[in-house]
mmCIF file of N, CA and C in Angstrom:
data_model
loop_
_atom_site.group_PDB
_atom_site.id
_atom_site.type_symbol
_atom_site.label_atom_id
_atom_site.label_comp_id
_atom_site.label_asym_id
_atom_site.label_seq_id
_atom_site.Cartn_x
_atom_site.Cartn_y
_atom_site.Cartn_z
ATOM 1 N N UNK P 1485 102.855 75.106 101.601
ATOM 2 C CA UNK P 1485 101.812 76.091 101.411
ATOM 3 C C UNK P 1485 102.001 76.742 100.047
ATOM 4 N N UNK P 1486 100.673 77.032 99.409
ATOM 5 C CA UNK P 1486 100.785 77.803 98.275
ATOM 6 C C UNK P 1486 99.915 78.763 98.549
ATOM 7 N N UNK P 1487 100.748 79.904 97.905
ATOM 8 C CA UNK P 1487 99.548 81.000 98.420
ATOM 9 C C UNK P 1487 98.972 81.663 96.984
ATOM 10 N N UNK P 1488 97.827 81.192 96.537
ATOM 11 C CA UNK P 1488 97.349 82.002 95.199
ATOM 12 C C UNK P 1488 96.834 83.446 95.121
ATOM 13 N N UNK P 1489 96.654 84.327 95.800
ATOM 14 C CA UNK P 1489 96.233 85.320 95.724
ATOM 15 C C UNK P 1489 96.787 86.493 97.315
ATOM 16 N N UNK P 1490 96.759 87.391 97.186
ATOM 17 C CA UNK P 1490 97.328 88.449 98.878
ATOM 18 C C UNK P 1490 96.250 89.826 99.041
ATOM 19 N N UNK P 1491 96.015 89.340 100.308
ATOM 20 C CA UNK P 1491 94.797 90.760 99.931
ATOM 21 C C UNK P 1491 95.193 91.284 101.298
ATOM 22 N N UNK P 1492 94.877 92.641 101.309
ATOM 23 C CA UNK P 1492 95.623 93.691 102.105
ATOM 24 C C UNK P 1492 94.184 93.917 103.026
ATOM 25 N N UNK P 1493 94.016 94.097 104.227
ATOM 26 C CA UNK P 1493 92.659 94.842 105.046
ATOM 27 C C UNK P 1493 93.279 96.079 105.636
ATOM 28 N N UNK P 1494 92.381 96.859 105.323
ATOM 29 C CA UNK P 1494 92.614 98.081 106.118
ATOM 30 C C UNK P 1494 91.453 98.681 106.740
ATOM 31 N N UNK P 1495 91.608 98.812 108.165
ATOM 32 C CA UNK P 1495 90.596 99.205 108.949
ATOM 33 C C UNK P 1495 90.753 101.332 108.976
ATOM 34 N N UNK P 1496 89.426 101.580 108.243
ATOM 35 C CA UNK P 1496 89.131 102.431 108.159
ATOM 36 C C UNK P 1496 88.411 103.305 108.729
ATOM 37 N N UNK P 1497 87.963 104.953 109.098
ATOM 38 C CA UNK P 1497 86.872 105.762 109.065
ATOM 39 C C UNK P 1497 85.748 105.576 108.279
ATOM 40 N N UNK P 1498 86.271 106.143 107.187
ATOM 41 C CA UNK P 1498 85.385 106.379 106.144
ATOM 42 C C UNK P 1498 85.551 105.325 104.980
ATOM 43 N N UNK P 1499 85.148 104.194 105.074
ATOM 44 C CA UNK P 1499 85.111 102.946 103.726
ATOM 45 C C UNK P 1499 84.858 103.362 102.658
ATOM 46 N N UNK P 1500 83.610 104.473 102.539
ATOM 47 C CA UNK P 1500 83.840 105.101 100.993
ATOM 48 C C UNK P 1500 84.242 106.214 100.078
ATOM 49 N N UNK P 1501 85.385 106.535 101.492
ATOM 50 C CA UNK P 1501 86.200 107.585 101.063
ATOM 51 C C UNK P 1501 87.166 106.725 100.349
ATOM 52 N N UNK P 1502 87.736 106.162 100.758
ATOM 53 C CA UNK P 1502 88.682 105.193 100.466
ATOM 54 C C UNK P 1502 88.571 104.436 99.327
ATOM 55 N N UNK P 1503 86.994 103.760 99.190
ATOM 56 C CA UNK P 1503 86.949 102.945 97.941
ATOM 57 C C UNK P 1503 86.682 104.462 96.955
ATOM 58 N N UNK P 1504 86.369 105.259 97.080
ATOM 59 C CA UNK P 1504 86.447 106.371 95.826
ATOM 60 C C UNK P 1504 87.798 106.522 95.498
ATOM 61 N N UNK P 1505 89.068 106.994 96.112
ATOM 62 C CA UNK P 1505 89.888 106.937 96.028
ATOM 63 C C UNK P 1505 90.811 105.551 95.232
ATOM 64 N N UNK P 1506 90.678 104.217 95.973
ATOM 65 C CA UNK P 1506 91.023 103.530 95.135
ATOM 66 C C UNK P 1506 90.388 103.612 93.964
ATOM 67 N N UNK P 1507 89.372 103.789 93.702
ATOM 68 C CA UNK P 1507 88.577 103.218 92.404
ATOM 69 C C UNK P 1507 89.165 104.624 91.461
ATOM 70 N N UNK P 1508 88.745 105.648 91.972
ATOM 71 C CA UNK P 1508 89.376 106.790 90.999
ATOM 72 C C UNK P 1508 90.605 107.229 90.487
ATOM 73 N N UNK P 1509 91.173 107.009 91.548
ATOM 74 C CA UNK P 1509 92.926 106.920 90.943
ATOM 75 C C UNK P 1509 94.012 106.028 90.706
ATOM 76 N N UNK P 1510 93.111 105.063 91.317
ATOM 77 C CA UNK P 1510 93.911 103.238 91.220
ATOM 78 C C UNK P 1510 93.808 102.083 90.737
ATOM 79 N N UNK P 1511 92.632 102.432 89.967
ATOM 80 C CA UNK P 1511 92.300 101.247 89.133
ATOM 81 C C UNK P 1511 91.974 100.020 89.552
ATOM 82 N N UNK P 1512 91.011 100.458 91.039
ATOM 83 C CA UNK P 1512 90.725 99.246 91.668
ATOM 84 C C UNK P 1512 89.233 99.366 90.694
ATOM 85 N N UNK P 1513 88.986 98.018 91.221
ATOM 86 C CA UNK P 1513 87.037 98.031 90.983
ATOM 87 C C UNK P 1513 86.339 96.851 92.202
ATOM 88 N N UNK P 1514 85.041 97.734 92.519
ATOM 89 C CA UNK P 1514 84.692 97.126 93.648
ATOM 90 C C UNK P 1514 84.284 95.631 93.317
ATOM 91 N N UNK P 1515 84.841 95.022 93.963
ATOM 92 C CA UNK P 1515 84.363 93.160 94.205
ATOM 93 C C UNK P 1515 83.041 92.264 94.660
ATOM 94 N N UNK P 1516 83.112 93.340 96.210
ATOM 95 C CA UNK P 1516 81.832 92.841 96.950
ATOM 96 C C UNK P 1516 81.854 94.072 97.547
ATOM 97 N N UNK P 1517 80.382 94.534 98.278
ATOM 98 C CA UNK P 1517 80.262 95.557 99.468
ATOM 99 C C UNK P 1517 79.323 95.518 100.079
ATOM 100 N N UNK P 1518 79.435 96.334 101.287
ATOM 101 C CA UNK P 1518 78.274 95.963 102.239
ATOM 102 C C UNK P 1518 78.554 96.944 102.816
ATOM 103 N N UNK P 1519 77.378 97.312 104.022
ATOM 104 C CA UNK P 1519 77.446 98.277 105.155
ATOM 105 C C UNK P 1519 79.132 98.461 105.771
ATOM 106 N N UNK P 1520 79.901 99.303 105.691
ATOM 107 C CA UNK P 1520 81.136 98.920 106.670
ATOM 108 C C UNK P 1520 82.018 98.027 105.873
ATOM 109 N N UNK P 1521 81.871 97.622 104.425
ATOM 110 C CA UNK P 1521 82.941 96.830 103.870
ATOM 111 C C UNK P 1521 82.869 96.872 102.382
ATOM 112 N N UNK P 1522 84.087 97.082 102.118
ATOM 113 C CA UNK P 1522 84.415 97.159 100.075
ATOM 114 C C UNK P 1522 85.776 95.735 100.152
ATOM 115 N N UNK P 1523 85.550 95.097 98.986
ATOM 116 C CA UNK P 1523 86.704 94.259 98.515
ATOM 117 C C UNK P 1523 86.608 94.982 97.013
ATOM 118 N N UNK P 1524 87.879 95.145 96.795
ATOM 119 C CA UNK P 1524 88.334 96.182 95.965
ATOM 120 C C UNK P 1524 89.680 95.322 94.901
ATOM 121 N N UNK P 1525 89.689 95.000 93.683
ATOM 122 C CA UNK P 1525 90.760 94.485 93.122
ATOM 123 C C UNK P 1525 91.107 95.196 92.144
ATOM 124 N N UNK P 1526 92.304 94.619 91.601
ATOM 125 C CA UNK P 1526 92.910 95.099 90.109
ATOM 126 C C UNK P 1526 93.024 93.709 89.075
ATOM 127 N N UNK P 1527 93.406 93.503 87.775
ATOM 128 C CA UNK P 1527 93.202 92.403 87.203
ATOM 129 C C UNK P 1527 94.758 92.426 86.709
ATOM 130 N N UNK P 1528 95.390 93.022 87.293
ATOM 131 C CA UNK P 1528 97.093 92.940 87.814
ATOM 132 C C UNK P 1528 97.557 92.271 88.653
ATOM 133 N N UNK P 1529 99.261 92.189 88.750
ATOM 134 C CA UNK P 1529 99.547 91.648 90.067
ATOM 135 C C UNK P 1529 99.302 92.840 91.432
ATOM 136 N N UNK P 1530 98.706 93.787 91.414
ATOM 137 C CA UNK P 1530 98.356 94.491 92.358
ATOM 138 C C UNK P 1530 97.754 92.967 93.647
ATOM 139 N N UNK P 1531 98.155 93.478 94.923
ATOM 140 C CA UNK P 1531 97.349 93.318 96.275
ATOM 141 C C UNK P 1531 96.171 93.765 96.234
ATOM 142 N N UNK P 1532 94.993 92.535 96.182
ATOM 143 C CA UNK P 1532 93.716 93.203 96.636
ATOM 144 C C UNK P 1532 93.776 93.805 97.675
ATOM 145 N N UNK P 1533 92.212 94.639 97.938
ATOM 146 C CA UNK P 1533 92.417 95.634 99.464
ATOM 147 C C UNK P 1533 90.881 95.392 99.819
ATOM 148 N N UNK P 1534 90.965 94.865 101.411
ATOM 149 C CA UNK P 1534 89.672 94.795 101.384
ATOM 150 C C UNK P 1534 89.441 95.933 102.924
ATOM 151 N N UNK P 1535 88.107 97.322 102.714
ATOM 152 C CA UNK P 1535 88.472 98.232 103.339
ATOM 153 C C UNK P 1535 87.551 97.921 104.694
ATOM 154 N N UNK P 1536 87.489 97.590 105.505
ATOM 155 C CA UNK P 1536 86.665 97.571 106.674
ATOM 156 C C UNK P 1536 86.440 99.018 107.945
ATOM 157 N N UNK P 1537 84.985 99.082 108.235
ATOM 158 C CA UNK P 1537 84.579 100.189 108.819
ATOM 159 C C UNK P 1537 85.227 100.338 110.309
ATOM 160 N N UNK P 1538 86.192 100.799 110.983
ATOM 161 C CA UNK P 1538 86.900 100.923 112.096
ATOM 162 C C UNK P 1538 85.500 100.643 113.561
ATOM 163 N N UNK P 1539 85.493 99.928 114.051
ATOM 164 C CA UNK P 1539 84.152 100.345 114.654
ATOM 165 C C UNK P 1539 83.362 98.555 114.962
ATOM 166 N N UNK P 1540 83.852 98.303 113.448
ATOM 167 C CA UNK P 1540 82.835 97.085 113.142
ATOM 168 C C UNK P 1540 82.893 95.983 113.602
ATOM 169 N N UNK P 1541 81.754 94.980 113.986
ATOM 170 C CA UNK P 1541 81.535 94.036 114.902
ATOM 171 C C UNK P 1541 82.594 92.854 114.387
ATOM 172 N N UNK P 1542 82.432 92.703 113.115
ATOM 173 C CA UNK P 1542 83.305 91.590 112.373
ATOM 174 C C UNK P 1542 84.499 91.353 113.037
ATOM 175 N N UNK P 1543 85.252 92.483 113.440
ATOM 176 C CA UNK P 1543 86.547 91.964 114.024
ATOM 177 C C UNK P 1543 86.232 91.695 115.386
ATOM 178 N N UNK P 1544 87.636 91.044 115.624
ATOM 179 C CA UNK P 1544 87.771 90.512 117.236
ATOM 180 C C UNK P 1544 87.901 92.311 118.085
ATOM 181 N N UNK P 1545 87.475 91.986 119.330
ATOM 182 C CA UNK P 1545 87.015 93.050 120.080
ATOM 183 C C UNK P 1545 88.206 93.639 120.103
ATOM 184 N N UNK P 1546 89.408 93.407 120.167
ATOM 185 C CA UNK P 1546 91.024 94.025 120.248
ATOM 186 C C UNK P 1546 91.126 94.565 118.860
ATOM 187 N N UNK P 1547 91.070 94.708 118.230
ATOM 188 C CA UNK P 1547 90.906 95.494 116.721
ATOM 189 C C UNK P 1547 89.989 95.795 116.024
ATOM 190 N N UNK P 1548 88.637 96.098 116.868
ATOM 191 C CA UNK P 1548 88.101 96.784 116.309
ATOM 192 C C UNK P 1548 88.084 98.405 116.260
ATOM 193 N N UNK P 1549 89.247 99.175 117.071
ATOM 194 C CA UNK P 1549 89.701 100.586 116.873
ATOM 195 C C UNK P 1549 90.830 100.947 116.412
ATOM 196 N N UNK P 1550 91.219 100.087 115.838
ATOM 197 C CA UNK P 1550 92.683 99.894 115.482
ATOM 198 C C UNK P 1550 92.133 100.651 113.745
ATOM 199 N N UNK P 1551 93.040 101.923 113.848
ATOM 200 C CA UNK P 1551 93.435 102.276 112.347
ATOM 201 C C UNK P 1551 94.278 101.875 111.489
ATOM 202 N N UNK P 1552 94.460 102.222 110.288
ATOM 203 C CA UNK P 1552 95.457 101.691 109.473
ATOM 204 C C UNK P 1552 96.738 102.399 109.723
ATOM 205 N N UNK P 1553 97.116 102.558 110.508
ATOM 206 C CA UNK P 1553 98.444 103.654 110.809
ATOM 207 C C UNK P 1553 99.367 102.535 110.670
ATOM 208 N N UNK P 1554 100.542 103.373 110.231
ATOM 209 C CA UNK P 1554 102.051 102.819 110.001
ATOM 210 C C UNK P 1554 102.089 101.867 109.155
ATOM 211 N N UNK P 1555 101.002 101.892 107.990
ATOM 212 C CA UNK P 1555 101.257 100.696 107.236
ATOM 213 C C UNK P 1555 101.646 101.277 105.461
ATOM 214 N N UNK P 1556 102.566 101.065 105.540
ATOM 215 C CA UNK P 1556 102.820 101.965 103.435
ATOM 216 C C UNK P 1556 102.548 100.738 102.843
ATOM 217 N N UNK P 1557 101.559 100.965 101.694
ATOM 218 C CA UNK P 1557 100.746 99.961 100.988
ATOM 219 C C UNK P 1557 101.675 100.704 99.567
ATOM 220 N N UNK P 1558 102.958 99.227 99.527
ATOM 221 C CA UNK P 1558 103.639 99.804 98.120
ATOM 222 C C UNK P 1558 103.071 99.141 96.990
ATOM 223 N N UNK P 1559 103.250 99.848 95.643
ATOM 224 C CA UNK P 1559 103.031 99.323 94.765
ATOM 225 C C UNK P 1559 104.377 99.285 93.683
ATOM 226 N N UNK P 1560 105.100 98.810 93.314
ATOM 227 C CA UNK P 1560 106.306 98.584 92.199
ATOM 228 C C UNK P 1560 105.377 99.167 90.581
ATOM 229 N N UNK P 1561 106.404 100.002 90.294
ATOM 230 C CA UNK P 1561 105.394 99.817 88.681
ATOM 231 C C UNK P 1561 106.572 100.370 88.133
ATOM 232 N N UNK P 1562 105.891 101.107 86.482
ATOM 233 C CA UNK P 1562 107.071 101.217 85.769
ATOM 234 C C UNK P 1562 106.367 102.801 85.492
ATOM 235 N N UNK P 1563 107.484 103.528 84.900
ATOM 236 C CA UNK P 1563 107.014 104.868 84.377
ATOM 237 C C UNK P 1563 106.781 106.002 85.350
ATOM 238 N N UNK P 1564 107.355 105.724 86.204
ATOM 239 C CA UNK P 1564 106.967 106.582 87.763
ATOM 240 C C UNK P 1564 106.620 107.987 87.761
ATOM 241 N N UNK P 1565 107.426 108.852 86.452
ATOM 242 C CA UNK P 1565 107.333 110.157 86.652
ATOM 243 C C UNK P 1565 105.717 110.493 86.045
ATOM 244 N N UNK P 1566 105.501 109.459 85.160
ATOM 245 C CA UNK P 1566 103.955 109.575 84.757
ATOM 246 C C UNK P 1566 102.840 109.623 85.435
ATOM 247 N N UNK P 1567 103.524 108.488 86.415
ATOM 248 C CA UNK P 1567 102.024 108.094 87.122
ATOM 249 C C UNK P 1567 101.848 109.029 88.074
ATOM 250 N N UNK P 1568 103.006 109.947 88.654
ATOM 251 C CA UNK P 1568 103.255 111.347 89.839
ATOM 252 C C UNK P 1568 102.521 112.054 89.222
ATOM 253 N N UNK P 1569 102.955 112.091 87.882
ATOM 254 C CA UNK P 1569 102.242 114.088 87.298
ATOM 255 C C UNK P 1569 100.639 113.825 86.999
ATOM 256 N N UNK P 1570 100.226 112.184 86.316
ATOM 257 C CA UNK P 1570 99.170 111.536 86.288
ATOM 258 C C UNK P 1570 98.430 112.138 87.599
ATOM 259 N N UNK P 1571 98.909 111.397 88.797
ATOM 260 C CA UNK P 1571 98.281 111.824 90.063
ATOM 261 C C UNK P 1571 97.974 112.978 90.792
ATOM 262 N N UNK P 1572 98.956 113.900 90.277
ATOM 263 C CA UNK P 1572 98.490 115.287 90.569
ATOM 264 C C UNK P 1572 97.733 116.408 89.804
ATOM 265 N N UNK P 1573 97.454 116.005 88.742
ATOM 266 C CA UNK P 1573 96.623 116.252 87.609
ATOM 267 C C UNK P 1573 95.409 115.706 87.768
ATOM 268 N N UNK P 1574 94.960 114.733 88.907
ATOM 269 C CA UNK P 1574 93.505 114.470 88.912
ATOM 270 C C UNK P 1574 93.495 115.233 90.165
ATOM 271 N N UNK P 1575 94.311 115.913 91.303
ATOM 272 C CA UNK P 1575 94.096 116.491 92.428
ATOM 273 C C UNK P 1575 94.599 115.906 93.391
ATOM 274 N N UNK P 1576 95.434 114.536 93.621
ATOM 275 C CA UNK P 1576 96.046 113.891 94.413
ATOM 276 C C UNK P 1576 97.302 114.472 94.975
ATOM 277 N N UNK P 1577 96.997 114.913 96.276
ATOM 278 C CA UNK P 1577 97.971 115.347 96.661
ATOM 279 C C UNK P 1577 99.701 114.608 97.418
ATOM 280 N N UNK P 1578 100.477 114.916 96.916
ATOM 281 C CA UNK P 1578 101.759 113.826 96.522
ATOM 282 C C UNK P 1578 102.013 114.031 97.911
ATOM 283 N N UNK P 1579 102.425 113.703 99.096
ATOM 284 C CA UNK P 1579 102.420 113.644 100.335
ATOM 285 C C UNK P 1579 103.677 113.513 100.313
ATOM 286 N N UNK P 1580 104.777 112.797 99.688
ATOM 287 C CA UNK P 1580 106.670 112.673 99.303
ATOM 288 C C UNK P 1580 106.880 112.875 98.273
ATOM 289 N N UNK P 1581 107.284 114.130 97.688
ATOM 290 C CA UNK P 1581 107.678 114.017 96.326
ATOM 291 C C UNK P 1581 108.944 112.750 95.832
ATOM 292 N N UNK P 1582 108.843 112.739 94.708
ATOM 293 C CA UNK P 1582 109.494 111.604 93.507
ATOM 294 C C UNK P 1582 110.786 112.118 93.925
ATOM 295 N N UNK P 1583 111.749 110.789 94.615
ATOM 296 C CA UNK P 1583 113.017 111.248 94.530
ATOM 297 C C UNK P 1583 113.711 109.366 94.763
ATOM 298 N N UNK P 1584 115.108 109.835 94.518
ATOM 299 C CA UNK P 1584 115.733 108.444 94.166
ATOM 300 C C UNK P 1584 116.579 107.908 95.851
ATOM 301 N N UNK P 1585 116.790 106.905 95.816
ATOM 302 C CA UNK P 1585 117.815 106.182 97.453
ATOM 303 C C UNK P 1585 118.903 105.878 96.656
ATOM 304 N N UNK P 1586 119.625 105.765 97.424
ATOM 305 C CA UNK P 1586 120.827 105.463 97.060
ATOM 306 C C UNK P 1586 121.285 103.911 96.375
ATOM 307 N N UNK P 1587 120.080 103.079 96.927
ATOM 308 C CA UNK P 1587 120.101 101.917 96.175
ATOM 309 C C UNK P 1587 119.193 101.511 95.426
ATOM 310 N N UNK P 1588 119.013 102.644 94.851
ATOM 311 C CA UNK P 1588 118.476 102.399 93.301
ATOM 312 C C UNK P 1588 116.410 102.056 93.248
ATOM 313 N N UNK P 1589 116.291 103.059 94.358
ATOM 314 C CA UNK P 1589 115.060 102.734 94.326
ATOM 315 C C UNK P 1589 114.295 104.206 94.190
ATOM 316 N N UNK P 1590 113.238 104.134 93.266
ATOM 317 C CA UNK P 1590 112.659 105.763 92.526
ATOM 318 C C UNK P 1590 111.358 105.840 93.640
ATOM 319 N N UNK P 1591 110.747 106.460 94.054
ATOM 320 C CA UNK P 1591 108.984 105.983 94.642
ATOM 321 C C UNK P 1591 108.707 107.846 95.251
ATOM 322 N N UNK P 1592 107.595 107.559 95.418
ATOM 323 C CA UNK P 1592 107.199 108.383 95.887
ATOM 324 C C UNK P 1592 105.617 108.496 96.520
ATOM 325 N N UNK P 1593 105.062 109.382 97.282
ATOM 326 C CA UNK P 1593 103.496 108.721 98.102
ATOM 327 C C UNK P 1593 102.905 109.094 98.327
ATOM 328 N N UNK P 1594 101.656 108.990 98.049
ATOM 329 C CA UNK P 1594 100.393 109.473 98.391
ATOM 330 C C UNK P 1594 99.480 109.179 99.767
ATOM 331 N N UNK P 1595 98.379 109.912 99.860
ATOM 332 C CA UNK P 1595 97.779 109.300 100.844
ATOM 333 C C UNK P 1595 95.816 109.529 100.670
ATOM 334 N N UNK P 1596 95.484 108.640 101.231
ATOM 335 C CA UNK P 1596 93.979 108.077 100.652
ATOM 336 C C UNK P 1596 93.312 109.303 101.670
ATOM 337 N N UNK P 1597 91.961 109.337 101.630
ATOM 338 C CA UNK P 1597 91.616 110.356 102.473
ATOM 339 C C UNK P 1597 91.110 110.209 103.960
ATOM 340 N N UNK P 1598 91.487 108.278 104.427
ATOM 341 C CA UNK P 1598 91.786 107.494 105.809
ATOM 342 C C UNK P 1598 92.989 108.490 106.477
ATOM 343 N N UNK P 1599 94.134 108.554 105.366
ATOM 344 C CA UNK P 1599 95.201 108.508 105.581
ATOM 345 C C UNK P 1599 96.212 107.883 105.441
ATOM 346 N N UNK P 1600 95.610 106.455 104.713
ATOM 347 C CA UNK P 1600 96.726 105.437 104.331
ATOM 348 C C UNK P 1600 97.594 105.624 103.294
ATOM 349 N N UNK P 1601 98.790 105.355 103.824
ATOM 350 C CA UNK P 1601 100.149 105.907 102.740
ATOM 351 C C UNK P 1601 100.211 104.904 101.436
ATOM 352 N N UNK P 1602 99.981 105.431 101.008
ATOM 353 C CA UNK P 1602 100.471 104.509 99.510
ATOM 354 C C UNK P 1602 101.582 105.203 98.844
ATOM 355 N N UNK P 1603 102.582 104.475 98.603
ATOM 356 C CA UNK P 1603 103.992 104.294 97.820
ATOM 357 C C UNK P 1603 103.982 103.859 96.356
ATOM 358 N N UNK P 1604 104.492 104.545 95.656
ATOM 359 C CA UNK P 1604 105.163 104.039 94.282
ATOM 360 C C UNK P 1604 106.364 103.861 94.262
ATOM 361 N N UNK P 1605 106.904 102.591 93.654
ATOM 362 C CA UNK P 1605 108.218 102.051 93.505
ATOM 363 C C UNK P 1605 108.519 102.086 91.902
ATOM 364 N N UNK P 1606 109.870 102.360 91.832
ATOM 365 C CA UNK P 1606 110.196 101.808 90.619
ATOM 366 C C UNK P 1606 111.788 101.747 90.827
ATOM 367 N N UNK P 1607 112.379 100.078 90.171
ATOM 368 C CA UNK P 1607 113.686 100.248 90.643
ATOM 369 C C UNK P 1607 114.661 100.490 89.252
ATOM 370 N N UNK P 1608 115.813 101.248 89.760
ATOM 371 C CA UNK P 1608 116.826 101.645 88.795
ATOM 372 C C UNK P 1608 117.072 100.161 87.606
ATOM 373 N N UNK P 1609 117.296 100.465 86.672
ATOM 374 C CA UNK P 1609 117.900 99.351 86.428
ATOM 375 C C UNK P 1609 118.931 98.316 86.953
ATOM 376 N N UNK P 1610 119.969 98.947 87.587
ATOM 377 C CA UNK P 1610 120.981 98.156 88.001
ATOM 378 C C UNK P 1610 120.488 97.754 89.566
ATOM 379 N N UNK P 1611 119.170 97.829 90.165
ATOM 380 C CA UNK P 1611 118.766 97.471 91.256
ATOM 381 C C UNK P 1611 119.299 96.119 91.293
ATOM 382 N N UNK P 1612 119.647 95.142 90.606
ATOM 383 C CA UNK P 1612 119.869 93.884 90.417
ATOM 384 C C UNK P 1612 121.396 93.436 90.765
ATOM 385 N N UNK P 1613 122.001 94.956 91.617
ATOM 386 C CA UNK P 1613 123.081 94.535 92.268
ATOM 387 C C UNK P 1613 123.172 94.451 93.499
ATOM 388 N N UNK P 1614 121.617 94.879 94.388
ATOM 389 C CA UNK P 1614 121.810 94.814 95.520
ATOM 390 C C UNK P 1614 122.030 93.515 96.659
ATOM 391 N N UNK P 1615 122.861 93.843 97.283
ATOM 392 C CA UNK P 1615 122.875 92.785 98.306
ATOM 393 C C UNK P 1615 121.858 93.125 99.242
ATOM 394 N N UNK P 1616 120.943 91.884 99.694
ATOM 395 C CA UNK P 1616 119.930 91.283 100.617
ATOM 396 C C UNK P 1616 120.415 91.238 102.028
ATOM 397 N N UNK P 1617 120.799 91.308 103.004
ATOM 398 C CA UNK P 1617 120.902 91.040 104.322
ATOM 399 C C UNK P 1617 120.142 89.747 104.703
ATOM 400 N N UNK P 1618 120.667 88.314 105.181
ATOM 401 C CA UNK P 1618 119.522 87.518 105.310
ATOM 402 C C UNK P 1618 119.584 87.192 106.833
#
């Protein structure tokens, strides 16, 4: 298998709360849309996100009330303290402030106005000593 592209669904309330949010503070741009649906990309290695209306017929009858809960939609980047003060300077409210783990990992998270957690990563330099558990 090759997989060329990863796109994220998140079953939503409000679809264009969400695509405002991506689009305004994330540098998505809308793809396709419709009643109940945004495909949303970046021209990065970002995860597309495609946002679907909680409710909607499209899915199988077992998920169509299913929210996006418990899912942290991370993103890795560089410059972290920028993109925090960046984000709270347009009104985004930081839901975890910016703080470091012990193995070398910086992030911190926001949340869309669904509620979906979004994470910023950025790893220490010497992240490149961690051992993996396999």
């Amino acid at each position: 298998m090759q997989i060329t592209a990863s796109t994220v669904s998140l079953t939503v309330d409000d679809v264009a709360a969400s695509k405002r949010f991506f689009t305004t503070h994330l540098g998505y741009v809308e793809r396709a849309a419709a009643e109940g649906f945004a495909s949303l990309a970046r021209d990065d290695a970002a995860v597309d996100v495609v946002l679907l209306a909680r409710g909607t017929e499209v899915l199988p009858a077992d998920q169509r009330d299913r929210a996006a809960g418990g899912l942290i939609l991370a993103f890795t980047t560089s410059g972290i303290e920028h993109e925090e003060k960046r984000l709270r300077g347009e009104g985004v409210e930081i839901t975890m402030p910016l703080r470091e783990e012990p193995w070398g990992e910086r992030l911190f998270q926001v949340a869309d106005p669904n509620g979906v957690i979004i994470q910023f990563v950025e790893w220490a330099a010497d992240a490149g000593s961690i051992t993996y558990a396999k």
